[in-house]
Amino acid sequence: MASQAELLERVSALLGRRDLTQVEFSNWLGGSADGGPNGDGYYPLTDSTGFTRFVQSPAAQVTALAQVNDALELRPRVDAPQNFTPAQQKQVLANIQAANARPVVFDIQTDMDILLNERATAKKLGIRTGSDQTDNLRAAIAKLHTGVIDFSEAGPIILSKEVRIETPIHMIGPGGYFENYGAFKRGTYFQLANNSTLDIGGCMIRVLYKGEQRDSRLAARISGFMFDGNKANNVRGDCLIFHGARYAQADDCLFINAASAGFRALTGGSQGATQSNTRLRNLVALYCRTNGFVLACPDTTAFGLIAGANEASGFNISAVAQLIGYLAWNNGGDGVYIAGDWMRVVGATYDNNRCGVYVNGDRVGVNLDGTHAWRNGLDLNLIGYTTDQKAGVAFIGRPQGCSARNLITGNNTDGADAGHSPQTYGLVVGMDGELPAGAIEAQVDYDMPSSVRDGRIRYIRVTATGSGYTWANVAITGAGSGATATAIITDGKVTGITITNSGSGYAGRIAAPASGTTGSLSELPGTPIVVTITGDGSGAAAHASHGGNVYGPVKDYSKRSGFRVSKLMVGDGTPIKKAYSAGYVRDLVALPAGGSDTFTYNSAALGLGVNATDFVLIVHIAGHAGATVSASLVGENTIVITRRNNSASVLPAGSYAIRVAALRFVE
């Protein structure tokens, strides 16, 4: 039961609000068409609950209806009573309604009534366009506290500092950004001011409201906006952050040109939420300086997110429940980078510079079933990623209880990419090299990825641009027929090749490199596909491949592969723990009777360190009857192959099929 002092305090507050309401009503009734706090004819009116709205004055209404330029002022007589009785108030409102031929509502409503039945517009809350609106937006959010703000007709809104939402506010923009995210600056959008003063880790808008436990009816929500981070004129700042914002929602938004990430979800915040139950739908992040999306808050469920042309990865995920139906394309790093546990991530990724999906470290419970990963590993920035890092999907580490079934992988996109490497493997599992004693190997459940191999040339890579070209012809030979292509010449160099007819019947690997070069080669079977460039210049060369992954569907370092080969026994009963085998074609010089020569082979998949022990190297070269072929380890994953011609005749020069195998008897 309230004390006498508390009752007096409440009565005093009620009388204060009544007095304020009467003063505001008098000012509104006699206000001019261009008066009010913002000079637009709107005056504040506060109801008995303390909620304040801006209402158009009678003079402003008459001016608008009459479409006249001269303001018509309706002012009370000097001797008119200043304290209106309820009957007088009703009479005045009735007169105004009759004069304007439209209803005028002045009623006392609760916050919930306003939330459900009325949207406060940005204009009425004093938010304008063309100048810094940080303070006005902060004031509007504080004033409304709970409810909906309609920005659909507000125009561009400039922000120079971070705006925080710590109450259940729902901001609604014009929408349509997801369906047509090419239409960038349309209607209302937020733009970060030039050279803004955001703190490190800051953003344009940060949602901190932690909804009531198990009650999502009142939650913060951002719908239908574009956020322009203006990265050309700023050094830091995300577009939108959900920071411990339980039950918060974001939908139909476009984040573009962020100086940092487009969207970020975090735990913690001023209200200390450790779980989010955040829902994200139909969001797009483009051209951001770092990642498109950073998802680091558990229980987040996201559907239909798109990340494209961001300078780092499209998605950087350390904590999320589900990311379903995403699209990640043309990002500077990975399409999706995962460094967290217990999540389901399913979507499509293509044309990214490193992996389509890169799962880093000793992850647990990551499910990628049904992922599509096409033509990744482009390395357009010439970082020099390893073969394993340019796969469609890669689990780099020792993941446990993970799954990557029903993958669709390959280089099934027509055209060339200005001369950089296509996707190597469909799936890579684990890491190369010896494990420390007691270490656990990678355990990923997968089946063989589906890889488009329709016999058509899908990819041509320029390996040498040459010089001196004013014209060039491209010929494609090998298993298959009908493929044609044209050369792109820039400053006398062949900088790209465009496929004009992909032909049919091609099922071979890429051609072997020139004699004297080293490196891993294709592990796919079949006749090499050879690209020949002729013209008035010299030195240009290219490789072609069909739609499959260049190096094969799967590269598995895990113990599961070791179990398969461990059943093979040598004479003394020692099991083979790991086996590596690769075939390729190499140009070899003529070898005279009694002569010998050497060449080098290098591959990280050999798994042989400088001081490796208990292994066997096997090398076979086709067409070398009467010759001895041997191999020796000379460096990490590097062997020297020696040929000695024991016959009385010359071994002719030519292209020879070579098979290299390494059997390892230790883990």
XYZ file of C-alpha atoms in Angstrom, residues 1 35 148 178 192 242 245 281 299 306 374 382 400 439 491 525-526 559:
18
model
C 0.000 0.000 0.000
C 4.876 27.981 -35.792
C 6.642 2.423 -34.305
C 16.046 -7.104 -50.780
C 27.231 8.121 -42.242
C 22.586 -5.986 -32.544
C 19.504 -7.496 -28.299
C 15.577 -12.108 -42.804
C 20.480 -18.576 -30.964
C 23.237 -12.075 -49.314
C 31.124 -23.192 -57.371
C 47.239 -12.437 -55.783
C 34.688 -33.461 -34.754
C 46.056 -35.927 -31.150
C 48.730 -3.586 -74.288
C 41.959 -39.045 -65.067
C 41.659 -38.628 -68.803
C 42.148 -40.821 -40.036
